[in-house]
Amino acid sequence: MSKALDFNNIPSHVAIIMDGNGRWAKAHGEERLFGHSNGVDSVREALKCARELGIKYLTLYAFSTENWARPESEIQGLMQLLVASIHSELEGLCENGVRLKTIGDVSRLPKDCIDSLQEAVEKTEANKDITLILALNYSSRDEIIRACNRLAAKVKSGALNPGEIKQKDVEEALDTVNIPDPELLIRTSGEFRVSNFLLWQLAYAEMHFTKVFWPEFRREHFIEAISDFQSRERRFGKTSEQIS
Ligand code: FPP
């Protein structure tokens, strides 16, 4: 049982690796896509809970650059699920002040996905309660390479001097420009890896791993993760005495 949450210490950005959809489906004697579609209920619940707690950014690893290696039928199913979910949830996102953003190279997604995402991003642009960031065709190394290319172009144009690249320049070249770093990473399904997700941005994040498969991740598990976060002493390289 987790103790009562401290509402003065809620992370402003939580990132989640939603894992275990396939194993959960298998355990129920179903196809992998059954796990993914049940995972959408967990997405809705996590977003609702995050918003109620006052979390300002929620980033979800929805499709990695490595996921293209999955069977074609699963990829197609996931893309269709994404389009269908955006259509069915868009009104709710607007009513609840949710702004939608994406990170990753979405230009490589099927056209109907790109169109639905673009519509949802535009329609939710002015919403202020919480920003939901979907990582799609995303991997951190891919993002860092994109950032390097952006920086190289700036150097070539004369807007940036070689040898004078600062942390801020790199941050501004990443897909997550203007988004604060996650303070908490949650990964479901009992795996203890970061899997090429937000490698730069997670530098000081607390990590919470749970055995729960993503389709069964509910409010109580989210609260448990926040409670775990609140039990940590965040030192950022300093000593315990310096921060107390
Ligand atoms: C990982 O489980 C999950 C994914 C690769 C996809 C996540 C997608 C959703 C939850 C649905 C769509 C999302 C939105 C935002 C509408 P896995 O398939 O790797 O599970 P396994 O490790 O048990 O095989």
Coordinates of C-alpha atoms and ligand atoms in Angstrom, one line a residue:
M1 CA 0.0 0.0 0.0
S2 CA 1.5 3.4 -0.9
K3 CA 1.3 6.3 1.5
A4 CA -0.5 9.5 0.8
L5 CA 1.0 11.5 -2.0
D6 CA 2.8 14.8 -1.4
F7 CA 1.1 17.2 -3.8
N8 CA 4.0 19.6 -3.5
N9 CA 6.3 17.0 -5.0
I10 CA 4.6 15.8 -8.2
P11 CA 7.0 15.3 -11.2
S12 CA 6.1 17.7 -14.0
H13 CA 7.1 15.2 -16.7
V14 CA 6.6 11.5 -16.6
A15 CA 7.7 9.2 -19.4
I16 CA 6.4 5.6 -19.8
I17 CA 7.7 2.6 -21.7
M18 CA 4.5 0.7 -22.2
D19 CA 5.7 -2.9 -22.3
G20 CA 4.1 -6.3 -22.1
N21 CA 1.1 -6.1 -24.5
G22 CA 2.1 -9.2 -26.4
R23 CA 2.8 -11.3 -23.3
W24 CA -0.4 -10.2 -21.7
A25 CA -2.3 -11.2 -24.8
K26 CA -0.6 -14.5 -25.0
A27 CA -1.4 -15.2 -21.3
H28 CA -5.1 -14.6 -22.3
G29 CA -4.8 -17.0 -25.3
E30 CA -5.2 -14.0 -27.7
E31 CA -3.2 -12.4 -30.6
R32 CA -0.7 -9.7 -29.8
L33 CA -3.0 -7.0 -31.3
F34 CA -5.5 -7.8 -28.6
G35 CA -2.9 -6.7 -26.1
H36 CA -2.2 -3.5 -28.0
S37 CA -5.9 -2.6 -28.2
N38 CA -6.4 -3.2 -24.5
G39 CA -3.3 -1.1 -24.0
V40 CA -5.3 1.9 -25.3
D41 CA -7.5 1.7 -22.1
S42 CA -4.3 2.0 -20.0
V43 CA -3.2 5.0 -22.1
R44 CA -6.5 6.7 -21.3
E45 CA -6.3 5.9 -17.6
A46 CA -2.7 7.0 -17.3
L47 CA -3.5 10.3 -19.0
K48 CA -6.5 10.9 -16.8
C49 CA -4.5 10.1 -13.7
A50 CA -1.5 12.3 -14.8
R51 CA -3.8 15.2 -15.5
E52 CA -5.6 14.9 -12.1
L53 CA -2.3 14.8 -10.3
G54 CA -1.1 18.0 -12.0
I55 CA 1.6 16.4 -14.2
K56 CA 2.2 18.7 -17.1
Y57 CA 3.9 16.4 -19.6
L58 CA 3.3 12.7 -20.2
T59 CA 5.5 11.0 -22.9
L60 CA 4.6 7.5 -24.1
Y61 CA 6.8 5.2 -26.2
A62 CA 4.2 4.1 -28.7
F63 CA 6.3 2.9 -31.7
S64 CA 10.1 2.6 -31.8
T65 CA 12.3 2.7 -34.9
E66 CA 13.1 -0.9 -34.1
N67 CA 9.4 -1.9 -34.1
W68 CA 9.4 -1.8 -37.9
A69 CA 11.1 -5.3 -37.6
R70 CA 7.8 -6.8 -36.3
P71 CA 5.5 -8.8 -38.5
E72 CA 3.8 -6.7 -41.1
S73 CA 0.3 -7.6 -39.8
E74 CA 1.2 -6.3 -36.3
I75 CA 2.7 -3.0 -37.6
Q76 CA -0.5 -2.4 -39.7
G77 CA -2.7 -3.2 -36.7
L78 CA -0.8 -0.8 -34.5
M79 CA -1.0 2.0 -37.1
Q80 CA -4.8 1.3 -37.5
L81 CA -5.2 1.4 -33.8
L82 CA -3.4 4.7 -33.6
V83 CA -5.6 6.3 -36.2
A84 CA -8.8 4.9 -34.7
S85 CA -7.7 6.0 -31.2
I86 CA -6.9 9.5 -32.3
H87 CA -10.4 9.7 -34.0
S88 CA -12.2 8.4 -31.0
E89 CA -10.3 10.3 -28.3
L90 CA -9.9 13.7 -30.0
E91 CA -13.0 15.2 -28.6
G92 CA -12.1 14.0 -25.1
L93 CA -8.6 15.4 -25.5
C94 CA -10.0 18.8 -26.3
E95 CA -12.6 18.7 -23.5
N96 CA -9.9 17.9 -21.0
G97 CA -7.3 20.4 -22.0
V98 CA -4.9 17.9 -23.4
R99 CA -2.4 19.1 -26.0
L100 CA -1.0 16.4 -28.3
K101 CA 2.6 16.4 -29.6
T102 CA 4.8 13.8 -31.2
I103 CA 8.5 13.1 -31.2
G104 CA 10.3 10.8 -33.7
D105 CA 10.3 10.9 -37.4
V106 CA 6.6 10.8 -38.1
S107 CA 7.1 11.5 -41.8
R108 CA 7.8 7.8 -42.2
L109 CA 4.4 6.7 -40.9
P110 CA 1.5 5.8 -43.2
K111 CA -0.3 8.8 -44.7
D112 CA -3.5 8.3 -42.7
C113 CA -1.5 8.3 -39.5
I114 CA 0.3 11.5 -40.4
D115 CA -2.9 13.2 -41.4
S116 CA -4.8 12.2 -38.1
L117 CA -1.8 13.2 -36.0
Q118 CA -1.5 16.5 -37.7
E119 CA -5.2 17.2 -37.3
A120 CA -5.1 16.3 -33.6
V121 CA -1.9 18.3 -33.0
E122 CA -3.4 21.4 -34.6
K123 CA -6.8 21.0 -32.9
T124 CA -5.3 20.6 -29.4
E125 CA -2.5 23.2 -29.8
A126 CA -4.0 25.8 -27.5
N127 CA -4.8 23.3 -24.7
K128 CA -3.0 24.0 -21.4
D129 CA -3.7 21.3 -18.8
I130 CA -1.3 18.6 -19.9
T131 CA 0.8 17.8 -22.9
L132 CA 0.6 14.2 -24.2
I133 CA 3.7 13.4 -26.2
L134 CA 3.6 10.3 -28.4
A135 CA 7.0 8.9 -29.4
L136 CA 6.4 7.4 -32.8
N137 CA 9.0 6.0 -35.1
Y138 CA 11.2 7.2 -32.3
S139 CA 14.5 6.1 -31.0
S140 CA 16.9 8.2 -29.0
R141 CA 20.0 7.5 -31.2
D142 CA 17.9 8.4 -34.3
E143 CA 16.8 11.6 -32.6
I144 CA 20.4 12.4 -31.6
I145 CA 21.6 11.9 -35.2
R146 CA 18.8 14.2 -36.4
A147 CA 20.0 16.8 -33.8
C148 CA 23.6 16.5 -35.0
N149 CA 22.5 17.1 -38.6
R150 CA 20.5 20.2 -37.5
L151 CA 23.5 21.5 -35.6
A152 CA 25.8 20.8 -38.6
A153 CA 23.4 22.8 -40.8
K154 CA 23.5 25.7 -38.4
V155 CA 27.3 25.6 -38.3
K156 CA 27.4 25.5 -42.1
S157 CA 25.0 28.5 -42.4
G158 CA 27.2 30.4 -39.9
A159 CA 24.5 30.6 -37.2
L160 CA 26.6 28.6 -34.9
N161 CA 30.4 28.5 -34.3
P162 CA 32.2 25.1 -34.3
G163 CA 33.8 24.6 -30.9
E164 CA 31.1 26.7 -29.2
I165 CA 28.2 24.2 -29.1
K166 CA 26.5 24.4 -25.7
Q167 CA 24.1 22.1 -23.8
K168 CA 21.3 24.6 -24.8
D169 CA 22.1 24.2 -28.5
V170 CA 21.8 20.4 -28.3
E171 CA 18.5 20.7 -26.4
E172 CA 17.1 23.0 -29.0
A173 CA 18.1 20.6 -31.8
L174 CA 16.4 17.6 -30.2
D175 CA 12.8 16.6 -31.0
T176 CA 11.9 17.5 -27.3
V177 CA 12.8 21.2 -27.8
N178 CA 10.9 23.3 -25.2
I179 CA 9.8 20.2 -23.2
P180 CA 11.4 19.8 -19.7
D181 CA 13.3 16.6 -19.1
P182 CA 11.3 13.7 -17.6
E183 CA 11.8 13.4 -13.8
L184 CA 10.3 9.9 -13.7
L185 CA 10.5 7.0 -16.1
I186 CA 8.1 4.1 -15.7
R187 CA 8.6 0.8 -17.5
T188 CA 6.0 -2.0 -17.2
S189 CA 6.3 -5.8 -17.6
G190 CA 9.3 -6.5 -15.4
E191 CA 12.0 -5.4 -17.9
F192 CA 14.8 -3.3 -16.6
R193 CA 16.0 -1.5 -19.8
V194 CA 15.8 2.0 -21.3
S195 CA 15.6 0.6 -24.8
N196 CA 16.9 3.6 -26.8
F197 CA 14.3 5.9 -25.2
L198 CA 15.1 9.6 -24.3
L199 CA 18.8 8.8 -23.5
W200 CA 19.8 12.5 -23.3
Q201 CA 16.6 13.6 -21.5
L202 CA 16.6 10.9 -18.8
A203 CA 20.0 11.9 -17.5
Y204 CA 18.6 12.7 -14.0
A205 CA 15.3 10.8 -14.1
E206 CA 14.2 8.4 -11.4
M207 CA 13.3 5.0 -12.7
H208 CA 10.3 2.9 -11.6
F209 CA 10.0 -0.6 -12.9
T210 CA 6.8 -2.6 -12.3
K211 CA 6.0 -6.3 -13.2
V212 CA 2.5 -5.3 -14.3
F213 CA 1.9 -5.7 -18.1
W214 CA 0.8 -2.5 -19.8
P215 CA -2.8 -3.6 -20.5
E216 CA -3.4 -4.0 -16.8
F217 CA -1.6 -0.8 -15.7
R218 CA -4.2 1.2 -13.8
R219 CA -4.5 4.3 -11.6
E220 CA -3.2 2.4 -8.5
H221 CA 0.0 1.5 -10.4
F222 CA 0.5 5.1 -11.5
I223 CA 0.1 6.3 -7.9
E224 CA 2.5 3.7 -6.7
A225 CA 5.1 5.0 -9.2
I226 CA 4.6 8.6 -8.0
S227 CA 4.9 7.5 -4.4
D228 CA 8.1 5.6 -5.3
F229 CA 9.4 8.8 -7.0
Q230 CA 8.6 10.8 -3.8
S231 CA 10.6 8.4 -1.7
R232 CA 13.8 9.0 -3.6
E233 CA 16.4 11.6 -2.6
R234 CA 17.3 13.5 -5.8
R235 CA 20.8 14.7 -5.3
F236 CA 21.9 15.8 -8.9
G237 CA 25.5 15.0 -8.1
K238 CA 25.5 16.8 -4.7
T239 CA 25.8 15.2 -1.3
S240 CA 22.9 14.4 0.9
E241 CA 24.0 17.2 3.4
Q242 CA 24.1 19.8 0.6
I243 CA 20.5 19.3 -0.5
S244 CA 18.9 19.0 3.0
Ligands
FPP1 C1 5.0 -2.9 -26.2 O1 4.5 -4.2 -25.8 C2 4.0 -2.0 -26.8 C3 4.1 -1.4 -28.0 C4 5.3 -1.7 -28.9 C5 3.0 -0.6 -28.6 C6 2.3 0.3 -27.6 C7 1.0 0.7 -28.2 C8 -0.2 0.9 -27.6 C9 -0.3 0.7 -26.1 C10 -1.4 1.2 -28.3 C11 -1.4 2.4 -29.1 C12 -1.1 3.6 -28.4 C13 -1.7 4.8 -28.5 C14 -1.0 6.0 -27.9 C15 -3.1 5.0 -29.0 P1 5.1 -5.4 -26.6 O2 4.3 -5.7 -27.8 O3 6.6 -5.3 -26.8 O4 4.9 -6.6 -25.6 P2 5.8 -7.9 -25.3 O5 7.1 -7.4 -24.8 O6 5.0 -8.6 -24.2 O7 5.8 -8.6 -26.6

